[in-house]
PDB file of C-alpha atoms in Angstrom:
ATOM      1  CA  MET T   1     -33.259 -15.788  10.618  1.00 53.00           C
ATOM      2  CA  GLY T   2     -33.756 -19.340   9.368  1.00 60.00           C
ATOM      3  CA  LEU T   3     -31.702 -22.359  10.401  1.00 63.00           C
ATOM      4  CA  GLN T   4     -30.265 -22.732   6.893  1.00 65.00           C
ATOM      5  CA  SER T   5     -29.143 -19.097   6.898  1.00 69.00           C
ATOM      6  CA  VAL T   6     -27.399 -19.535  10.275  1.00 70.00           C
ATOM      7  CA  GLU T   7     -25.680 -22.707   9.039  1.00 75.00           C
ATOM      8  CA  ALA T   8     -24.524 -20.910   5.882  1.00 75.00           C
ATOM      9  CA  GLN T   9     -23.081 -18.047   7.937  1.00 82.00           C
ATOM     10  CA  ASN T  10     -21.308 -20.523  10.230  1.00 85.00           C
ATOM     11  CA  LYS T  11     -19.790 -22.300   7.210  1.00 89.00           C
ATOM     12  CA  ILE T  12     -18.546 -18.998   5.797  1.00 91.00           C
ATOM     13  CA  ASP T  13     -17.076 -17.965   9.142  1.00 90.00           C
ATOM     14  CA  ASN T  14     -15.422 -21.357   9.659  1.00 92.00           C
ATOM     15  CA  PHE T  15     -13.880 -21.077   6.201  1.00 94.00           C
ATOM     16  CA  PHE T  16     -12.230 -17.762   7.078  1.00 94.00           C
ATOM     17  CA  LYS T  17     -11.120 -18.923  10.542  1.00 95.00           C
ATOM     18  CA  PRO T  18      -7.331 -19.515  10.655  1.00 96.00           C
ATOM     19  CA  SER T  19      -6.345 -23.115  11.287  1.00 95.00           C
ATOM     20  CA  ASP T  20      -4.862 -23.907  14.721  1.00 94.00           C
ATOM     21  CA  THR T  21      -2.467 -26.441  13.187  1.00 95.00           C
ATOM     22  CA  LEU T  22      -0.968 -26.817   9.746  1.00 94.00           C
ATOM     23  CA  ASN T  23      -3.676 -27.581   7.205  1.00 96.00           C
ATOM     24  CA  VAL T  24      -1.744 -28.961   4.246  1.00 95.00           C
ATOM     25  CA  LYS T  25      -4.697 -28.598   1.887  1.00 96.00           C
ATOM     26  CA  ARG T  26      -5.070 -24.917   2.780  1.00 96.00           C
ATOM     27  CA  GLN T  27      -1.318 -24.329   2.569  1.00 94.00           C
ATOM     28  CA  ASN T  28      -1.167 -25.898  -0.895  1.00 94.00           C
ATOM     29  CA  THR T  29      -4.145 -23.781  -1.948  1.00 95.00           C
ATOM     30  CA  VAL T  30      -2.375 -20.617  -0.765  1.00 95.00           C
ATOM     31  CA  ILE T  31       0.923 -21.507  -2.476  1.00 91.00           C
ATOM     32  CA  ILE T  32      -0.710 -22.525  -5.784  1.00 93.00           C
ATOM     33  CA  THR T  33      -3.036 -19.498  -5.813  1.00 94.00           C
ATOM     34  CA  GLU T  34      -0.263 -16.996  -5.048  1.00 92.00           C
ATOM     35  CA  ALA T  35       2.085 -18.557  -7.605  1.00 91.00           C
ATOM     36  CA  ALA T  36      -0.637 -18.579 -10.261  1.00 94.00           C
ATOM     37  CA  LEU T  37      -1.676 -14.975  -9.598  1.00 93.00           C
ATOM     38  CA  ALA T  38       1.916 -13.719  -9.575  1.00 93.00           C
ATOM     39  CA  SER T  39       2.810 -15.614 -12.756  1.00 93.00           C
ATOM     40  CA  ALA T  40      -0.337 -14.499 -14.580  1.00 93.00           C
ATOM     41  CA  THR T  41       0.244 -10.885 -13.566  1.00 92.00           C
ATOM     42  CA  LEU T  42       3.873 -10.920 -14.722  1.00 91.00           C
ATOM     43  CA  VAL T  43       2.989 -12.586 -18.040  1.00 90.00           C
ATOM     44  CA  SER T  44       0.174 -10.083 -18.588  1.00 89.00           C
ATOM     45  CA  LEU T  45       2.465  -7.157 -17.781  1.00 84.00           C
ATOM     46  CA  ASN T  46       5.054  -8.460 -20.206  1.00 84.00           C
ATOM     47  CA  GLN T  47       2.508  -8.906 -23.012  1.00 84.00           C
ATOM     48  CA  ILE T  48       0.279  -5.885 -22.438  1.00 74.00           C
ATOM     49  CA  TRP T  49       2.763  -3.297 -21.172  1.00 76.00           C
ATOM     50  CA  TYR T  50       6.332  -4.138 -22.110  1.00 83.00           C
ATOM     51  CA  ALA T  51       5.650  -5.728 -25.526  1.00 78.00           C
ATOM     52  CA  ASP T  52       4.965  -2.277 -27.027  1.00 77.00           C
ATOM     53  CA  TYR T  53       8.473  -1.056 -26.177  1.00 81.00           C
ATOM     54  CA  ALA T  54      11.920  -2.004 -27.435  1.00 88.00           C
ATOM     55  CA  LYS T  55      13.961  -4.520 -25.454  1.00 90.00           C
ATOM     56  CA  SER T  56      17.509  -3.888 -24.246  1.00 93.00           C
ATOM     57  CA  ASP T  57      20.253  -5.496 -22.205  1.00 95.00           C
ATOM     58  CA  PHE T  58      19.504  -5.500 -18.505  1.00 95.00           C
ATOM     59  CA  HIS T  59      20.373  -2.112 -17.035  1.00 96.00           C
ATOM     60  CA  PHE T  60      19.731   0.124 -14.035  1.00 96.00           C
ATOM     61  CA  ILE T  61      18.523   3.715 -14.036  1.00 94.00           C
ATOM     62  CA  ASN T  62      18.621   6.382 -11.338  1.00 94.00           C
ATOM     63  CA  ASP T  63      15.107   7.793 -11.016  1.00 94.00           C
ATOM     64  CA  ASN T  64      15.340   8.694  -7.349  1.00 94.00           C
ATOM     65  CA  ASP T  65      14.754  12.407  -7.999  1.00 91.00           C
ATOM     66  CA  GLU T  66      11.526  11.850  -9.974  1.00 92.00           C
ATOM     67  CA  TRP T  67       7.936  12.467  -8.795  1.00 93.00           C
ATOM     68  CA  LEU T  68       9.294  13.945  -5.537  1.00 93.00           C
ATOM     69  CA  GLN T  69       9.786  10.308  -4.421  1.00 95.00           C
ATOM     70  CA  MET T  70       6.051   9.612  -4.409  1.00 97.00           C
ATOM     71  CA  ASP T  71       6.614   6.506  -6.548  1.00 96.00           C
ATOM     72  CA  LYS T  72       9.160   5.207  -4.030  1.00 97.00           C
ATOM     73  CA  VAL T  73       6.688   5.603  -1.175  1.00 98.00           C
ATOM     74  CA  GLY T  74       4.200   3.706  -3.344  1.00 97.00           C
ATOM     75  CA  HIS T  75       6.648   0.815  -3.660  1.00 97.00           C
ATOM     76  CA  PHE T  76       7.132   0.815   0.119  1.00 98.00           C
ATOM     77  CA  TYR T  77       3.355   0.690   0.638  1.00 98.00           C
ATOM     78  CA  SER T  78       2.788  -2.050  -1.960  1.00 97.00           C
ATOM     79  CA  ALA T  79       5.571  -4.298  -0.660  1.00 97.00           C
ATOM     80  CA  TYR T  80       4.258  -4.002   2.897  1.00 98.00           C
ATOM     81  CA  HIS T  81       0.691  -4.971   2.069  1.00 98.00           C
ATOM     82  CA  LEU T  82       1.523  -7.695  -0.455  1.00 97.00           C
ATOM     83  CA  GLY T  83       3.744  -9.204   2.219  1.00 97.00           C
ATOM     84  CA  ARG T  84       1.089  -8.762   4.896  1.00 97.00           C
ATOM     85  CA  PHE T  85      -1.556 -10.483   2.786  1.00 97.00           C
ATOM     86  CA  GLY T  86       0.893 -13.283   2.007  1.00 96.00           C
ATOM     87  CA  ALA T  87       1.672 -13.797   5.686  1.00 97.00           C
ATOM     88  CA  GLU T  88      -2.006 -13.660   6.690  1.00 97.00           C
ATOM     89  CA  ALA T  89      -2.884 -16.213   4.004  1.00 97.00           C
ATOM     90  CA  LEU T  90      -0.291 -18.612   5.408  1.00 96.00           C
ATOM     91  CA  ASN T  91      -1.572 -17.895   8.921  1.00 97.00           C
ATOM     92  CA  TRP T  92      -5.029 -18.960   7.662  1.00 97.00           C
ATOM     93  CA  SER T  93      -3.473 -22.270   6.597  1.00 96.00           C
ATOM     94  CA  GLY T  94      -1.906 -22.810  10.029  1.00 96.00           C
ATOM     95  CA  ALA T  95       1.688 -22.367   8.850  1.00 95.00           C
ATOM     96  CA  SER T  96       4.338 -21.573  11.448  1.00 95.00           C
ATOM     97  CA  SER T  97       5.189 -17.967  12.283  1.00 94.00           C
ATOM     98  CA  LYS T  98       8.632 -18.493  10.749  1.00 94.00           C
ATOM     99  CA  ASN T  99       7.177 -19.648   7.434  1.00 94.00           C
ATOM    100  CA  GLN T 100       4.654 -16.813   7.485  1.00 95.00           C
ATOM    101  CA  LEU T 101       7.484 -14.303   7.655  1.00 94.00           C
ATOM    102  CA  ILE T 102       9.840 -16.006   5.198  1.00 92.00           C
ATOM    103  CA  TYR T 103       7.439 -17.220   2.517  1.00 90.00           C
ATOM    104  CA  GLY T 104       4.437 -15.003   3.187  1.00 92.00           C
ATOM    105  CA  ALA T 105       5.901 -11.590   3.933  1.00 93.00           C
ATOM    106  CA  GLY T 106       8.623 -12.152   1.352  1.00 92.00           C
ATOM    107  CA  ILE T 107       6.202 -12.539  -1.538  1.00 91.00           C
ATOM    108  CA  GLY T 108       5.713  -8.777  -1.897  1.00 91.00           C
ATOM    109  CA  PHE T 109       9.441  -8.173  -2.247  1.00 95.00           C
ATOM    110  CA  ALA T 110       9.867 -11.134  -4.619  1.00 94.00           C
ATOM    111  CA  PHE T 111       6.993 -10.087  -6.884  1.00 94.00           C
ATOM    112  CA  LEU T 112       7.972  -6.419  -7.070  1.00 95.00           C
ATOM    113  CA  THR T 113      11.599  -7.361  -7.685  1.00 93.00           C
ATOM    114  CA  ALA T 114      10.430  -9.493 -10.627  1.00 94.00           C
ATOM    115  CA  VAL T 115       8.679  -6.407 -12.011  1.00 94.00           C
ATOM    116  CA  GLU T 116      11.980  -4.514 -11.675  1.00 95.00           C
ATOM    117  CA  VAL T 117      13.653  -7.233 -13.754  1.00 94.00           C
ATOM    118  CA  LEU T 118      11.092  -6.634 -16.507  1.00 93.00           C
ATOM    119  CA  ASP T 119      11.842  -2.910 -16.256  1.00 93.00           C
ATOM    120  CA  GLY T 120      15.539  -3.671 -16.490  1.00 95.00           C
ATOM    121  CA  TYR T 121      15.152  -5.356 -19.871  1.00 93.00           C
ATOM    122  CA  SER T 122      13.044  -2.524 -21.306  1.00 91.00           C
ATOM    123  CA  ALA T 123      14.810   0.192 -23.299  1.00 89.00           C
ATOM    124  CA  GLU T 124      12.099   2.637 -22.221  1.00 85.00           C
ATOM    125  CA  TRP T 125      12.787   2.172 -18.507  1.00 88.00           C
ATOM    126  CA  GLY T 126      15.339   0.280 -16.450  1.00 94.00           C
ATOM    127  CA  ALA T 127      15.594  -1.392 -13.080  1.00 96.00           C
ATOM    128  CA  SER T 128      15.600   1.131 -10.251  1.00 96.00           C
ATOM    129  CA  SER T 129      17.792   0.626  -7.191  1.00 96.00           C
ATOM    130  CA  GLY T 130      15.550   3.102  -5.372  1.00 97.00           C
ATOM    131  CA  ASP T 131      12.495   0.955  -6.101  1.00 97.00           C
ATOM    132  CA  ILE T 132      14.258  -2.170  -4.839  1.00 97.00           C
ATOM    133  CA  ILE T 133      15.313  -0.412  -1.625  1.00 97.00           C
ATOM    134  CA  ALA T 134      11.736   0.832  -1.113  1.00 98.00           C
ATOM    135  CA  ASN T 135      10.405  -2.706  -1.687  1.00 97.00           C
ATOM    136  CA  ALA T 136      12.839  -4.073   0.900  1.00 97.00           C
ATOM    137  CA  ALA T 137      11.894  -1.347   3.397  1.00 98.00           C
ATOM    138  CA  GLY T 138       8.174  -2.118   3.070  1.00 98.00           C
ATOM    139  CA  THR T 139       8.796  -5.812   3.666  1.00 97.00           C
ATOM    140  CA  ALA T 140      11.109  -5.006   6.576  1.00 97.00           C
ATOM    141  CA  LEU T 141       8.457  -2.852   8.272  1.00 98.00           C
ATOM    142  CA  TYR T 142       6.056  -5.801   8.392  1.00 98.00           C
ATOM    143  CA  VAL T 143       8.624  -8.418   9.426  1.00 97.00           C
ATOM    144  CA  SER T 144      10.312  -6.257  12.080  1.00 98.00           C
ATOM    145  CA  GLN T 145       7.005  -5.488  13.821  1.00 98.00           C
ATOM    146  CA  GLU T 146       6.073  -9.161  13.919  1.00 97.00           C
ATOM    147  CA  LEU T 147       9.465 -10.029  15.395  1.00 97.00           C
ATOM    148  CA  LEU T 148       9.470  -7.128  17.856  1.00 97.00           C
ATOM    149  CA  TRP T 149       5.821  -6.895  18.940  1.00 97.00           C
ATOM    150  CA  LYS T 150       4.019  -9.861  17.317  1.00 96.00           C
ATOM    151  CA  GLU T 151       1.499  -7.336  16.014  1.00 96.00           C
ATOM    152  CA  GLN T 152       1.332  -4.497  13.495  1.00 98.00           C
ATOM    153  CA  ARG T 153       1.346  -1.202  15.352  1.00 98.00           C
ATOM    154  CA  ILE T 154       2.359   0.957  12.369  1.00 98.00           C
ATOM    155  CA  THR T 155       0.453   0.445   9.116  1.00 98.00           C
ATOM    156  CA  PRO T 156       1.089   2.174   5.769  1.00 98.00           C
ATOM    157  CA  LYS T 157      -2.154   3.481   4.276  1.00 98.00           C
ATOM    158  CA  PHE T 158      -3.314   5.238   1.129  1.00 98.00           C
ATOM    159  CA  SER T 159      -5.793   7.922   0.150  1.00 98.00           C
ATOM    160  CA  PHE T 160      -6.571   9.629  -3.140  1.00 98.00           C
ATOM    161  CA  HIS T 161      -8.458  12.603  -4.568  1.00 96.00           C
ATOM    162  CA  THR T 162      -8.714  13.739  -8.181  1.00 95.00           C
ATOM    163  CA  THR T 163      -6.692  16.780  -9.251  1.00 93.00           C
ATOM    164  CA  GLN T 164      -6.553  19.385 -12.031  1.00 91.00           C
ATOM    165  CA  TYR T 165      -3.230  18.037 -13.308  1.00 92.00           C
ATOM    166  CA  ALA T 166      -4.441  14.786 -14.862  1.00 93.00           C
ATOM    167  CA  ASN T 167      -6.321  16.637 -17.604  1.00 92.00           C
ATOM    168  CA  GLN T 168      -3.146  18.557 -18.478  1.00 91.00           C
ATOM    169  CA  ASN T 169      -1.127  15.385 -19.064  1.00 92.00           C
ATOM    170  CA  PRO T 170      -3.471  12.362 -19.226  1.00 92.00           C
ATOM    171  CA  GLU T 171      -0.827  10.185 -20.895  1.00 89.00           C
ATOM    172  CA  LYS T 172       1.375  10.408 -17.815  1.00 89.00           C
ATOM    173  CA  LEU T 173      -1.245  10.937 -15.114  1.00 93.00           C
ATOM    174  CA  GLY T 174      -4.167   8.898 -16.439  1.00 92.00           C
ATOM    175  CA  SER T 175      -7.292   9.592 -18.463  1.00 91.00           C
ATOM    176  CA  SER T 176      -9.779   7.632 -16.333  1.00 93.00           C
ATOM    177  CA  LEU T 177     -10.338   7.494 -12.572  1.00 94.00           C
ATOM    178  CA  ASN T 178      -8.823   4.000 -12.327  1.00 92.00           C
ATOM    179  CA  GLU T 179      -5.687   5.154 -14.151  1.00 91.00           C
ATOM    180  CA  GLN T 180      -5.427   8.349 -12.116  1.00 96.00           C
ATOM    181  CA  ILE T 181      -5.529   6.455  -8.818  1.00 96.00           C
ATOM    182  CA  LEU T 182      -2.397   4.612  -9.967  1.00 92.00           C
ATOM    183  CA  LYS T 183      -0.655   7.344 -11.960  1.00 92.00           C
ATOM    184  CA  ASP T 184      -1.596  10.792 -10.646  1.00 96.00           C
ATOM    185  CA  TYR T 185       0.864  11.283  -7.813  1.00 96.00           C
ATOM    186  CA  ASN T 186      -0.592  14.754  -7.196  1.00 95.00           C
ATOM    187  CA  GLY T 187      -3.736  13.209  -5.738  1.00 96.00           C
ATOM    188  CA  GLN T 188      -2.086  10.415  -3.784  1.00 98.00           C
ATOM    189  CA  THR T 189      -1.298  10.592  -0.088  1.00 98.00           C
ATOM    190  CA  TYR T 190       0.641   7.890   1.733  1.00 98.00           C
ATOM    191  CA  TRP T 191       0.331   7.534   5.485  1.00 98.00           C
ATOM    192  CA  LEU T 192       1.980   5.822   8.412  1.00 98.00           C
ATOM    193  CA  SER T 193      -0.970   5.065  10.658  1.00 98.00           C
ATOM    194  CA  VAL T 194       0.134   4.473  14.256  1.00 98.00           C
ATOM    195  CA  ASN T 195      -2.058   2.605  16.726  1.00 98.00           C
ATOM    196  CA  VAL T 196      -1.925   4.641  19.940  1.00 97.00           C
ATOM    197  CA  HIS T 197      -3.253   2.008  22.371  1.00 97.00           C
ATOM    198  CA  SER T 198      -0.643  -0.570  21.345  1.00 97.00           C
ATOM    199  CA  PHE T 199       2.079   1.726  22.715  1.00 96.00           C
ATOM    200  CA  SER T 200       0.154   2.258  25.963  1.00 94.00           C
ATOM    201  CA  LYS T 201      -1.600  -1.016  26.756  1.00 93.00           C
ATOM    202  CA  GLU T 202      -2.791   0.056  30.205  1.00 93.00           C
ATOM    203  CA  SER T 203      -4.465   3.242  28.985  1.00 94.00           C
ATOM    204  CA  LYS T 204      -8.152   3.746  28.266  1.00 94.00           C
ATOM    205  CA  ILE T 205      -7.430   4.954  24.730  1.00 95.00           C
ATOM    206  CA  PRO T 206      -9.747   3.119  22.285  1.00 96.00           C
ATOM    207  CA  LYS T 207      -7.901   0.162  20.751  1.00 96.00           C
ATOM    208  CA  TRP T 208      -8.985   1.190  17.257  1.00 97.00           C
ATOM    209  CA  LEU T 209      -7.765   4.821  17.430  1.00 97.00           C
ATOM    210  CA  ASN T 210      -4.776   5.713  15.256  1.00 98.00           C
ATOM    211  CA  VAL T 211      -2.745   8.852  14.616  1.00 98.00           C
ATOM    212  CA  ALA T 212      -1.666   9.099  10.972  1.00 98.00           C
ATOM    213  CA  PHE T 213       1.329  10.923   9.497  1.00 98.00           C
ATOM    214  CA  GLY T 214       0.989  11.569   5.757  1.00 98.00           C
ATOM    215  CA  TYR T 215       3.180  12.565   2.829  1.00 98.00           C
ATOM    216  CA  GLY T 216       2.069  13.933  -0.531  1.00 97.00           C
ATOM    217  CA  ALA T 217       3.216  16.203  -3.338  1.00 95.00           C
ATOM    218  CA  GLU T 218       1.566  18.509  -5.856  1.00 91.00           C
ATOM    219  CA  GLY T 219       2.254  20.408  -9.062  1.00 89.00           C
ATOM    220  CA  MET T 220       3.790  17.530 -11.048  1.00 90.00           C
ATOM    221  CA  LEU T 221       2.993  16.921 -14.697  1.00 90.00           C
ATOM    222  CA  SER T 222       5.995  14.691 -15.349  1.00 87.00           C
ATOM    223  CA  GLY T 223       8.520  12.659 -13.425  1.00 85.00           C
ATOM    224  CA  ASN T 224      11.393  15.121 -13.690  1.00 77.00           C
ATOM    225  CA  ASN T 225       9.127  18.066 -12.847  1.00 59.00           C
ATOM    226  CA  LYS T 226      10.501  20.206 -15.691  1.00 55.00           C
ATOM    227  CA  ASN T 227       7.380  20.507 -17.806  1.00 50.00           C
ATOM    228  CA  GLU T 228       6.957  24.075 -19.076  1.00 45.00           C
ATOM    229  CA  ASN T 229       3.266  23.997 -18.177  1.00 49.00           C
ATOM    230  CA  LEU T 230       3.978  23.247 -14.515  1.00 50.00           C
ATOM    231  CA  VAL T 231       1.532  25.305 -12.519  1.00 51.00           C
ATOM    232  CA  PHE T 232       3.413  25.805  -9.278  1.00 48.00           C
ATOM    233  CA  SER T 233       6.933  26.790  -8.281  1.00 43.00           C
ATOM    234  CA  GLN T 234       9.837  24.734  -9.611  1.00 46.00           C
ATOM    235  CA  ASN T 235      11.197  24.558  -6.052  1.00 47.00           C
ATOM    236  CA  PRO T 236      10.399  20.970  -4.945  1.00 46.00           C
ATOM    237  CA  GLU T 237      10.280  22.019  -1.297  1.00 45.00           C
ATOM    238  CA  ASN T 238       7.224  24.129  -2.071  1.00 49.00           C
ATOM    239  CA  LEU T 239       5.445  21.137  -3.566  1.00 84.00           C
ATOM    240  CA  ARG T 240       5.846  18.627  -0.761  1.00 93.00           C
ATOM    241  CA  LYS T 241       3.018  18.220   1.742  1.00 96.00           C
ATOM    242  CA  ILE T 242       3.081  16.802   5.267  1.00 97.00           C
ATOM    243  CA  TYR T 243      -0.124  15.728   7.054  1.00 98.00           C
ATOM    244  CA  LEU T 244      -1.292  14.908  10.551  1.00 98.00           C
ATOM    245  CA  SER T 245      -4.658  13.227  11.002  1.00 98.00           C
ATOM    246  CA  PHE T 246      -6.746  10.677  12.866  1.00 97.00           C
ATOM    247  CA  ASP T 247      -7.428   7.189  11.570  1.00 98.00           C
ATOM    248  CA  VAL T 248      -9.061   3.888  12.508  1.00 98.00           C
ATOM    249  CA  ASP T 249      -7.177   0.599  12.770  1.00 98.00           C
ATOM    250  CA  LEU T 250      -9.801  -1.787  11.439  1.00 97.00           C
ATOM    251  CA  ALA T 251      -7.724  -4.760  12.595  1.00 96.00           C
ATOM    252  CA  LYS T 252      -8.254  -3.642  16.196  1.00 96.00           C
ATOM    253  CA  ILE T 253     -12.057  -3.523  15.996  1.00 95.00           C
ATOM    254  CA  ASN T 254     -13.403  -6.227  18.306  1.00 93.00           C
ATOM    255  CA  THR T 255     -15.425  -8.847  16.450  1.00 94.00           C
ATOM    256  CA  LYS T 256     -15.714 -12.634  16.673  1.00 93.00           C
ATOM    257  CA  SER T 257     -16.563 -12.910  12.976  1.00 95.00           C
ATOM    258  CA  HIS T 258     -13.582 -14.187  10.987  1.00 95.00           C
ATOM    259  CA  PHE T 259     -15.346 -13.093   7.808  1.00 95.00           C
ATOM    260  CA  LEU T 260     -15.495  -9.496   9.086  1.00 96.00           C
ATOM    261  CA  LYS T 261     -11.868  -9.710  10.242  1.00 96.00           C
ATOM    262  CA  THR T 262     -10.898 -10.620   6.678  1.00 96.00           C
ATOM    263  CA  ILE T 263     -12.914  -7.727   5.237  1.00 97.00           C
ATOM    264  CA  PHE T 264     -11.371  -5.342   7.774  1.00 97.00           C
ATOM    265  CA  SER T 265      -7.895  -6.604   6.873  1.00 97.00           C
ATOM    266  CA  VAL T 266      -8.451  -5.791   3.189  1.00 97.00           C
ATOM    267  CA  PHE T 267      -9.786  -2.290   3.872  1.00 98.00           C
ATOM    268  CA  ASN T 268      -7.081  -1.567   6.447  1.00 98.00           C
ATOM    269  CA  THR T 269      -4.964  -0.517   3.466  1.00 98.00           C
ATOM    270  CA  ILE T 270      -6.986   2.706   3.107  1.00 98.00           C
ATOM    271  CA  LYS T 271      -6.906   5.781   5.324  1.00 98.00           C
ATOM    272  CA  ILE T 272     -10.373   6.904   6.412  1.00 97.00           C
ATOM    273  CA  PRO T 273     -11.442  10.533   5.769  1.00 97.00           C
ATOM    274  CA  ALA T 274     -10.862  12.589   8.917  1.00 97.00           C
ATOM    275  CA  PRO T 275      -9.961  16.092  10.180  1.00 97.00           C
ATOM    276  CA  THR T 276      -6.413  16.819   9.032  1.00 98.00           C
ATOM    277  CA  LEU T 277      -3.617  19.357   9.423  1.00 98.00           C
ATOM    278  CA  LYS T 278      -1.518  19.998   6.302  1.00 97.00           C
ATOM    279  CA  TYR T 279       1.881  21.682   6.186  1.00 96.00           C
ATOM    280  CA  THR T 280       3.605  23.067   3.080  1.00 92.00           C
ATOM    281  CA  ALA T 281       6.765  25.182   3.054  1.00 87.00           C
ATOM    282  CA  ASN T 282       5.166  27.997   1.054  1.00 84.00           C
ATOM    283  CA  LYS T 283       1.820  28.199   2.873  1.00 86.00           C
ATOM    284  CA  GLY T 284       2.525  26.826   6.335  1.00 92.00           C
ATOM    285  CA  LEU T 285      -0.219  25.050   8.268  1.00 95.00           C
ATOM    286  CA  LYS T 286      -3.750  24.616   6.953  1.00 95.00           C
ATOM    287  CA  GLY T 287      -6.620  22.675   8.470  1.00 96.00           C
ATOM    288  CA  HIS T 288      -9.081  20.446   6.587  1.00 95.00           C
ATOM    289  CA  LEU T 289     -12.348  19.466   8.277  1.00 95.00           C
ATOM    290  CA  ILE T 290     -12.303  16.259   6.205  1.00 94.00           C
ATOM    291  CA  TYR T 291      -9.369  15.163   4.047  1.00 95.00           C
ATOM    292  CA  PHE T 292      -8.966  12.101   1.892  1.00 87.00           C
TER     293      PHE T 292
END
């Protein structure tokens, strides 16, 4: 490896290394970048998504019984990771722990609440109190762990597989893979991935080993689950799925490379494929050699 290549790698790694003290230039970069991205996303949503639907006075709706609450778990997951990325970005700038939690972790809740406001002014939808509560819970999971343990021992994660349902209602569940990942709740699984070693520091359990508890649902062609073409039982309890699996906490993998730590942080949002036990009320326990 040439000297220039080594120097380039060192520059990259130094760039990703968090500052020991407040770096005002970095902090301003983080604040401006996050504000610009959030504003651009909200403006784009308003123009691309909401502009096609009639406006109304601000109002709330109760959609808590839709999609077997899969959308609410999605809000919880999104708020957690948006807040985590916000806090880690401020940590990179050398901001205080207090500011990381207030201004970093809070960005997920603030952004998703702004989306709820847009929903609230749309005649097609409406602001959802359930969504707001889920957003707050996701933010609270991150903040509470930092306050209690100064580390993240429990991490929400996501996995997805394609299903037969999307083709039956592509308007609701998505016509392309990218749309289905976001819209087809039948193929989504949300996990709470628990780092075992962090609860038993003196043990010889690998620091990267996690146990993951998952939740999913199946048989849904629409939010209210009353579509006449619904394949499975109308009893929601038969459609819920509970999972138990292994996982890897990428944040706990030992490396001195700050570049790799950043990459691991991004991919620590996704549950790795692993042997899994699945429980449903109508079929009981079933094992999967590999589940994603």
